[in-house]
Coordinates of C-alpha atoms and ligand atoms in Angstrom, one line a residue:
X12 CA -1.1 20.4 33.3
X13 CA -3.7 20.8 30.6
X14 CA -1.7 18.3 28.3
X15 CA -2.1 15.6 30.8
X16 CA -5.8 15.6 30.5
X17 CA -5.9 15.6 26.6
X18 CA -7.3 12.4 25.1
X19 CA -8.3 10.9 21.7
X20 CA -11.7 10.1 20.8
X21 CA -11.8 7.6 17.8
X22 CA -14.9 6.5 15.9
X23 CA -13.5 3.1 14.5
X24 CA -14.2 1.5 11.3
X25 CA -12.9 3.8 8.7
X26 CA -10.3 2.6 6.0
X27 CA -7.2 4.6 5.8
X28 CA -6.1 5.7 2.3
X29 CA -3.6 8.3 1.1
X30 CA 0.0 9.5 1.3
X31 CA 2.4 10.4 4.3
X32 CA 5.8 11.9 4.4
X33 CA 7.6 10.4 7.3
X34 CA 9.1 12.7 10.0
X35 CA 12.7 12.4 11.0
X36 CA 13.5 9.9 13.6
X37 CA 13.1 10.6 17.3
X38 CA 15.8 8.1 18.2
X39 CA 18.3 9.6 15.7
X40 CA 17.6 13.2 16.5
X41 CA 18.0 12.8 20.4
X42 CA 21.7 11.6 20.3
X43 CA 22.6 13.8 17.6
X44 CA 21.4 16.9 19.7
X45 CA 23.5 15.5 22.5
X46 CA 26.4 15.3 20.1
X47 CA 26.2 19.0 19.3
X48 CA 27.6 19.6 22.6
X49 CA 31.0 18.4 21.4
X50 CA 31.0 21.0 18.6
X51 CA 32.3 24.4 19.3
X52 CA 30.6 25.7 15.9
X53 CA 27.1 26.4 15.0
X54 CA 25.1 23.0 13.8
X55 CA 22.1 23.4 11.6
X56 CA 19.7 20.3 11.8
X57 CA 17.0 20.2 9.4
X58 CA 13.2 18.6 9.5
X59 CA 13.1 19.0 13.4
X60 CA 10.1 16.8 14.3
X61 CA 7.5 18.1 16.8
X62 CA 7.8 15.6 19.5
X63 CA 7.8 16.4 23.1
X64 CA 10.9 14.3 23.8
X65 CA 12.8 16.7 21.3
X66 CA 11.5 19.7 23.2
X67 CA 12.9 18.2 26.5
X68 CA 16.1 17.4 25.1
X69 CA 16.4 21.1 23.6
X70 CA 15.6 22.5 27.2
X71 CA 18.6 20.3 28.5
X72 CA 20.9 21.7 26.0
X73 CA 19.8 25.2 26.9
X74 CA 20.5 24.6 30.6
X75 CA 23.9 23.6 29.7
X76 CA 24.6 26.9 27.9
X77 CA 23.7 26.2 24.4
X78 CA 22.1 29.0 22.3
X79 CA 19.3 27.5 20.0
X80 CA 17.2 29.2 17.4
X81 CA 14.4 27.4 15.4
X82 CA 13.0 28.8 12.1
X83 CA 10.1 26.5 11.1
X84 CA 11.6 22.9 11.4
X85 CA 15.3 24.0 11.2
X86 CA 17.4 24.0 14.3
X87 CA 20.4 26.5 14.8
X88 CA 22.6 25.0 17.7
X89 CA 25.5 26.9 19.0
X90 CA 27.3 25.1 21.7
X91 CA 30.4 27.3 21.7
X92 CA 29.8 28.6 25.1
X93 CA 28.7 25.3 26.7
X94 CA 30.0 25.6 30.2
X95 CA 27.7 23.9 32.6
X96 CA 28.1 20.1 33.5
X97 CA 25.1 19.7 35.4
X98 CA 21.8 18.6 34.5
X99 CA 19.0 19.0 37.2
X100 CA 17.0 16.0 38.1
X101 CA 13.7 17.8 37.1
X102 CA 14.9 17.6 33.5
X103 CA 16.6 14.3 33.5
X104 CA 13.4 12.7 34.9
X105 CA 11.4 13.8 31.9
X106 CA 13.6 12.2 29.4
X107 CA 15.7 8.9 29.4
X108 CA 17.9 10.4 26.5
X109 CA 19.2 12.8 28.7
X110 CA 21.7 10.2 29.7
X111 CA 23.3 10.6 26.2
X112 CA 24.4 13.9 27.3
X113 CA 26.8 12.4 29.7
X114 CA 29.1 11.1 27.2
X115 CA 29.2 14.2 25.1
X116 CA 29.7 16.5 28.1
X117 CA 32.6 14.3 29.3
X118 CA 34.2 14.6 25.8
X119 CA 33.7 18.5 25.9
X120 CA 34.2 19.5 29.6
X121 CA 35.9 16.3 31.1
X122 CA 33.3 16.5 34.0
X123 CA 29.4 15.8 34.5
X124 CA 26.9 15.6 37.1
X125 CA 23.5 14.1 36.2
X126 CA 20.7 12.4 38.1
X127 CA 19.4 9.1 37.1
X128 CA 17.3 9.4 33.8
X129 CA 13.5 9.0 33.4
X130 CA 11.8 7.7 30.4
X131 CA 8.9 5.2 29.6
X132 CA 7.6 2.9 32.1
X133 CA 8.7 -0.1 30.2
X134 CA 11.2 -1.4 32.7
X135 CA 13.8 -0.7 35.1
X136 CA 16.2 0.8 32.4
X137 CA 19.4 0.7 34.4
X138 CA 22.4 2.5 32.9
X139 CA 25.0 0.0 34.6
X140 CA 26.4 -0.7 31.0
X141 CA 26.9 3.1 30.5
X142 CA 28.8 3.5 33.6
X143 CA 30.8 0.4 33.1
X144 CA 32.0 1.4 29.8
X145 CA 32.8 4.9 30.9
X146 CA 35.0 3.3 34.0
X147 CA 36.8 1.1 31.6
X148 CA 37.8 4.5 29.6
X149 CA 39.2 5.6 32.8
X150 CA 36.4 7.9 33.8
X151 CA 36.0 8.3 37.6
X152 CA 32.2 7.6 38.3
X153 CA 30.7 8.1 41.7
X154 CA 27.1 7.4 42.4
X155 CA 25.9 9.2 45.7
X156 CA 22.7 11.3 46.7
X157 CA 20.8 10.2 43.6
X158 CA 23.4 11.6 41.4
X159 CA 26.4 10.4 39.1
X160 CA 29.4 12.3 39.4
X161 CA 31.8 11.9 36.6
X162 CA 35.4 13.1 36.1
X163 CA 37.1 12.3 32.8
X164 CA 40.4 14.1 33.3
X165 CA 42.0 10.7 32.9
X166 CA 39.9 9.4 29.8
X167 CA 41.9 7.1 27.7
X168 CA 41.2 4.8 24.7
X169 CA 40.5 1.2 25.4
X170 CA 38.6 -1.9 24.0
X171 CA 35.2 -2.3 25.6
X172 CA 33.1 -5.2 25.3
X173 CA 29.3 -4.3 26.2
X174 CA 27.6 -7.3 28.0
X175 CA 24.4 -6.4 26.0
X176 CA 24.2 -4.3 22.7
X177 CA 22.5 -1.4 24.4
X178 CA 21.6 1.4 22.1
X179 CA 22.1 4.2 24.6
X180 CA 25.5 2.9 26.1
X181 CA 26.8 2.4 22.5
X182 CA 25.9 6.0 21.6
X183 CA 27.2 7.2 24.9
X184 CA 30.5 5.6 24.7
X185 CA 31.0 6.7 21.1
X186 CA 30.4 10.3 22.1
X187 CA 32.8 10.1 25.2
X188 CA 35.8 8.9 23.0
X189 CA 35.3 11.4 20.0
X190 CA 37.7 14.1 21.3
X191 CA 40.1 11.8 23.2
X192 CA 43.4 11.1 21.2
X193 CA 44.0 7.5 20.5
X194 CA 41.7 4.8 19.2
X195 CA 38.8 3.0 21.2
X196 CA 36.9 -0.2 20.1
X197 CA 33.4 -0.9 21.2
X198 CA 32.6 -4.7 20.9
X199 CA 29.1 -6.4 21.0
X200 CA 28.0 -2.6 20.0
X201 CA 24.3 -2.1 19.1
X202 CA 23.7 -1.9 15.4
X203 CA 20.6 0.1 15.1
X204 CA 20.3 2.5 12.0
X205 CA 20.3 5.4 14.5
X206 CA 23.7 4.7 15.4
X207 CA 24.9 4.7 11.9
X208 CA 23.1 8.2 11.6
X209 CA 25.0 9.3 14.7
X210 CA 28.3 8.1 13.3
X211 CA 27.5 10.0 10.0
X212 CA 26.7 13.0 11.8
X213 CA 29.9 13.1 13.9
X214 CA 32.0 12.2 10.9
X215 CA 30.5 15.1 8.9
X216 CA 31.7 17.5 11.8
X217 CA 35.2 16.0 11.4
X218 CA 35.1 12.8 13.6
X219 CA 36.6 9.6 12.7
X220 CA 34.4 6.8 13.7
X221 CA 33.8 3.5 11.7
X222 CA 31.9 0.3 12.0
X223 CA 28.6 1.7 12.9
X224 CA 25.8 -0.7 11.9
X225 CA 28.0 -3.7 12.9
X226 CA 28.8 -5.0 16.3
X227 CA 32.3 -3.7 16.3
X228 CA 32.9 0.1 16.2
X229 CA 36.2 2.1 16.2
X230 CA 36.4 5.7 17.3
X231 CA 39.9 7.4 16.5
X232 CA 40.0 10.7 18.6
X233 CA 40.3 14.0 16.9
X234 CA 41.0 17.5 18.3
X235 CA 37.9 19.4 17.6
X236 CA 34.5 19.2 15.6
X237 CA 33.2 21.9 13.2
X238 CA 29.6 23.1 12.7
X239 CA 27.8 21.4 9.8
X240 CA 24.3 21.3 8.1
X241 CA 22.6 17.9 8.6
X242 CA 19.2 16.1 8.4
X243 CA 18.7 12.9 10.4
X244 CA 17.2 9.7 9.0
X245 CA 13.5 9.2 8.9
X246 CA 11.7 7.4 11.8
X247 CA 11.3 3.7 11.2
X248 CA 9.0 3.3 14.3
X249 CA 6.5 5.8 12.9
X250 CA 6.7 4.3 9.2
X251 CA 5.9 0.9 10.9
X252 CA 3.3 2.3 13.0
X253 CA 1.2 3.7 10.1
X254 CA 1.8 0.5 7.9
X255 CA 0.2 -1.6 10.7
X256 CA -2.7 0.9 11.1
X257 CA -3.5 0.6 7.5
X258 CA -3.2 -3.1 7.5
X259 CA -5.7 -3.3 10.4
X260 CA -8.2 -1.0 9.0
X261 CA -8.0 -1.9 5.4
X262 CA -7.1 0.6 2.6
X263 CA -4.1 1.8 0.7
X264 CA -1.3 4.0 2.0
X265 CA 1.9 5.3 0.5
X266 CA 4.8 6.5 2.7
X267 CA 7.2 8.8 1.3
X268 CA 10.6 10.0 2.7
X269 CA 11.3 6.7 4.6
X270 CA 14.0 3.8 4.6
X271 CA 12.2 0.7 3.8
X272 CA 15.4 -1.3 4.5
X273 CA 15.3 -0.1 8.1
X274 CA 12.0 -2.0 8.7
X275 CA 12.1 -5.2 6.8
X276 CA 11.3 -7.3 9.8
X277 CA 8.0 -5.5 10.1
X278 CA 7.0 -5.6 6.2
X279 CA 8.0 -9.4 6.4
X280 CA 5.3 -9.9 9.1
X281 CA 2.7 -7.7 7.3
X282 CA 3.2 -9.6 4.2
X283 CA 2.6 -12.9 6.2
X284 CA -0.6 -11.3 7.3
X285 CA -1.8 -11.1 3.8
X286 CA -1.0 -7.5 3.0
X287 CA 0.6 -6.5 -0.4
X288 CA 3.6 -4.5 0.0
X289 CA 5.8 -2.7 -2.7
X290 CA 8.9 -0.6 -1.8
X291 CA 11.6 1.2 -3.6
X292 CA 14.2 3.8 -2.6
X293 CA 12.5 6.2 0.0
X294 CA 8.8 4.9 -0.6
X295 CA 6.7 2.1 0.5
X296 CA 3.1 1.2 -0.5
X297 CA 0.7 -1.2 1.3
X298 CA -2.6 -2.4 0.4
X299 CA -5.0 -4.4 2.9
X300 CA -8.5 -5.8 2.8
X301 CA -8.5 -5.5 6.6
X302 CA -9.0 -9.2 6.7
X303 CA -5.8 -10.4 8.2
X304 CA -4.2 -13.8 8.9
X305 CA -2.0 -14.4 11.9
X306 CA 1.8 -13.8 11.2
X307 CA 2.2 -16.6 13.7
X308 CA 5.3 -15.6 15.9
X309 CA 7.3 -12.6 16.8
X310 CA 10.6 -12.4 18.8
X311 CA 11.9 -9.0 19.8
X312 CA 15.6 -8.3 20.0
X313 CA 18.4 -5.9 19.2
X314 CA 18.7 -4.8 15.5
X315 CA 18.3 -6.3 12.9
X316 CA 15.8 -8.5 15.0
X317 CA 12.4 -7.4 15.3
X318 CA 12.2 -3.9 17.3
X319 CA 10.7 -3.8 20.5
X320 CA 9.5 -0.5 19.8
X321 CA 6.9 -1.9 17.3
X322 CA 6.0 -4.9 19.3
X323 CA 2.7 -3.5 21.0
X324 CA 1.6 -2.2 17.6
X325 CA 1.7 -5.7 16.1
X326 CA 0.2 -7.0 19.4
X327 CA -2.7 -4.7 18.6
X328 CA -2.9 -6.1 15.0
X329 CA -2.7 -9.7 16.2
X330 CA -5.9 -9.4 18.2
X331 CA -7.9 -9.0 15.1
X332 CA -5.8 -11.6 12.9
X333 CA -7.6 -14.8 12.2
X334 CA -5.8 -17.7 14.1
X335 CA -3.5 -17.6 17.2
X336 CA -0.3 -15.7 17.6
X337 CA 2.7 -15.8 20.0
X338 CA 4.7 -12.6 20.8
X339 CA 7.9 -12.8 22.9
X340 CA 9.2 -9.4 24.3
X341 CA 12.9 -10.1 25.0
X342 CA 14.1 -6.5 25.5
X343 CA 12.2 -4.7 28.0
X344 CA 10.7 -6.4 31.1
X345 CA 7.3 -4.2 31.4
X346 CA 6.2 -3.9 27.7
X347 CA 2.8 -5.7 28.1
X348 CA 1.3 -2.9 30.1
X349 CA -1.1 -2.3 27.2
X350 CA -2.6 -5.8 27.3
X351 CA -5.4 -5.0 30.2
X352 CA -6.3 -1.9 28.0
X353 CA -6.7 -4.1 24.8
X354 CA -8.5 -6.7 26.7
X355 CA -11.1 -3.8 27.6
X356 CA -11.7 -3.7 23.9
X357 CA -12.4 -7.4 23.6
X358 CA -9.0 -8.6 22.8
X359 CA -8.1 -12.2 24.0
X360 CA -4.6 -12.1 25.2
X361 CA -2.9 -14.1 28.0
X362 CA 0.5 -13.2 29.1
X363 CA 3.0 -15.6 30.9
X364 CA 6.4 -14.1 31.7
X365 CA 7.8 -12.3 28.5
X366 CA 5.3 -14.1 26.3
X367 CA 1.7 -13.0 25.0
X368 CA -0.6 -15.6 23.6
X369 CA -3.1 -14.0 21.4
X370 CA -6.5 -15.5 20.1
X371 CA -7.8 -13.6 17.2
X372 CA -11.3 -12.0 17.5
X373 CA -13.5 -10.9 14.7
X374 CA -13.9 -7.4 16.0
X375 CA -12.8 -5.3 18.9
X376 CA -15.2 -2.7 20.6
X377 CA -14.8 0.8 21.7
X378 CA -13.7 1.4 25.3
X379 CA -12.1 4.0 27.5
X380 CA -8.6 3.0 27.8
X381 CA -5.2 4.4 29.0
X382 CA -1.9 4.9 27.5
X383 CA 0.8 3.9 29.9
X384 CA 3.8 4.5 27.5
X385 CA 4.7 5.9 24.2
X386 CA 4.4 2.9 21.8
X387 CA 1.8 1.1 23.9
X388 CA -0.3 4.4 23.6
X389 CA 0.2 4.2 19.8
X390 CA -1.1 0.5 19.8
X391 CA -4.4 1.6 21.6
X392 CA -5.0 4.3 18.8
X393 CA -4.5 1.5 16.3
X394 CA -7.0 -0.9 18.0
X395 CA -9.6 2.2 18.3
X396 CA -9.2 2.8 14.6
X397 CA -10.7 -0.7 13.6
X398 CA -12.8 -1.2 16.8
X399 CA -16.6 -1.0 16.5
X400 CA -18.0 2.1 18.1
X401 CA -16.3 4.9 20.0
X402 CA -12.7 4.4 21.9
X403 CA -11.4 7.2 24.2
X404 CA -7.7 6.9 24.7
X405 CA -6.6 8.8 27.9
X406 CA -3.2 9.9 28.8
X407 CA -2.1 10.9 25.2
X408 CA 0.7 13.0 26.3
X409 CA 2.6 9.6 26.4
X410 CA 2.1 9.3 22.7
X411 CA 2.9 13.1 21.9
X412 CA 6.5 12.1 23.2
X413 CA 7.1 10.4 19.7
X414 CA 4.4 11.2 17.4
X415 CA 3.7 14.5 15.9
X416 CA -0.1 15.3 16.1
X417 CA -0.9 11.6 15.1
X418 CA -4.6 12.7 15.1
X419 CA -3.9 15.1 12.1
X420 CA -2.1 12.5 10.1
X421 CA -4.6 9.9 10.6
X422 CA -7.6 12.2 9.9
X423 CA -5.9 13.1 6.5
X424 CA -6.0 9.5 5.8
X425 CA -9.8 9.2 6.5
X426 CA -9.8 8.2 10.1
X427 CA -12.4 9.8 12.4
X428 CA -10.4 10.9 15.4
X429 CA -10.0 14.0 17.6
X430 CA -8.0 15.2 20.4
X431 CA -10.0 16.8 23.1
X432 CA -9.3 18.0 26.6
Ligands
EPZ508 C1 16.8 3.0 23.0 O1 16.6 3.0 24.4 C2 15.4 3.6 22.4 N1 15.3 5.1 22.9 C3 14.2 3.0 22.8 O2 13.0 3.6 22.3 C4 14.3 1.6 22.2 O3 13.3 0.9 22.8 C5 15.6 1.0 22.8 O4 16.7 1.7 22.5 C6 15.9 -0.4 22.3 O5 15.9 -0.5 21.0 C7 16.2 6.1 22.3 O6 16.8 5.8 21.4 C8 15.9 7.3 22.8 P1 19.0 0.1 25.5 P2 17.8 2.5 25.4 O7 20.1 0.8 26.3 O8 19.1 3.0 24.8 C9 19.0 -2.9 29.2 C10 10.9 4.4 22.1 O9 10.0 4.0 22.2 N2 20.1 -2.0 29.6 O10 19.1 -0.4 24.2 O11 17.4 3.0 26.7 C11 17.8 -2.2 29.2 O12 17.2 -2.4 30.6 C12 12.1 4.2 23.1 O13 11.3 5.3 21.2 C13 20.8 -2.4 30.9 O14 20.5 -3.3 31.5 O15 17.8 1.0 25.3 C14 16.9 -3.1 28.3 O16 16.4 -4.2 28.7 C15 11.7 3.2 24.2 N3 21.6 -1.6 31.3 C16 18.0 -3.3 27.1 O17 19.1 -3.3 27.8 C17 22.0 -0.5 30.6 O18 23.0 0.1 31.0 C18 17.9 -2.4 25.9 O19 18.0 -1.2 26.4 C19 21.4 0.0 29.5 C20 20.5 -1.0 29.0

C-alpha cells in the first residue's frame, strides 16, 4: 500500500514556537464509538480526529450494520439497525480496540463472534482479563479456531475484581453491564480519564454508571439508551508529545483545548528538566532553552502513574538531557523497540529487562530510522527535530494511527519536516 511507503524527512535544529489546539483523544473516542452500538438512536460525536485507528473502528461499526455520516469533523452514528454480531478477522487484526466492541455487542445483541485483536507490537496484549470478567458476568465464552464465541443470554450482575487495572477490560466490562438489569461493581478498575469520559458519555445517553476515575465502578443496568450530542475529551498523549518536542528543541509553545490535570506526571518531569510551565483551565504554556537536565527517574504504571504511552517520548528526551536517566516500563513488555533506532542517532541507551539506562549526549545525529509502533514512532520524530542534520523516519503509518498529520502541526511551529513517499 502507498501509505506503507510514506516517510518523514526532518532537518533538525529548529526551535518550536507557536500555538496548537489539541485534538480529541483517540483512546476516548474509540470506546465511545463502540458504546454507540448499545444506543438505538442517532449519536452525534463532535471534533472527530483524523487518526487511522478511528477510521478502522468506523469500518467495524459499518460491518455490524451502523449507518455513519460525516460532516467535516462531526459524526452522525445510527446504530438502530445493528444486527450483525460477527467481526471478520481482517478488521480485528488492524485495530486492538475492536475488542471494546465485544462488551457493547453483548449488551445489545446478547451474542458476539470476534477474532483476537491486533494492535501495536508493544507486547503480547492478551485479553484474558476481558474474558474472565465476562465469564464472571455469566457470559458463555468459547475460544476455538482462532475466534471467541460469546453467548450472553444469561448475562447477570456481579462483583468483579480485575487482577490488573486493565483499561480495555474495564471499558469492555462496563459496556457489557449497561443494559443488564441489576447492579454490577468492578473492583481494581482502571482509573484513566478516558474511562471517566466513557462513563459521562453513557450516562448522557441514559446510563447509570458511577465511580469512574476511581478503582471501584458501579453500573446499574437500564432498559435503553437514547441518542445524544457529545464531544470526547482532548488527547493527553498528543499534548504530552508536543510539550516534550518543544522541551527538546527549545522554544515556546501554547497548547489550547487541553486538560493539563490529565498529564501532571509529564509536566512534573519537564519542570524537573528545567522547562518553565504555566497552565490554567484548558491551556498550558511551556518555555525551554533546549538545554535540559536529566529528570532522574521515570516509572510507568496505571493512571495516575506516569503513562506508558508517553514513555518513549520521554526516553527520546532523556537522550539529550545532561546527566543519566533511568526509565522503567512496567506496563508493556516490548516498549523499548525504539532503542536501537535512537542509538543509530547517537543515543547512549542500555536496556536490562524492563529498565533503560540513558547517558545523556550533547547532540543526536540524523539517520534513517524505522517506526515500530505508534508512540515509538512519535519519539523518533522528536529525536529528529533536535538532531544535527537530516533524519528519515520510515513506516510512519504507525504514527498516523494516533496523530493527525503530525508534520503539518510541527511545520506551523517552525519545524523543517516533510512527508514523502
Ligand atoms: C489501552 O490499551 C490504550 N489503548 C493503550 O494505548 C495504553 O497504552 C493502555 O491502555 C495502557 O494505558 C486504547 O485505549 C485504545 P491494558 P489496553 O488492557 O486496554 C495487560 C496507544 O498508544 N493485560 O490497560 O490494551 C496488558 O498486556 C495505546 O494509544 C492482560 O494481561 O491496555 C498490559 O501489559 C497503546 N490481560 C497491561 O495489562 C488483559 O486481558 C495493560 O493493558 C488485558 C491487559
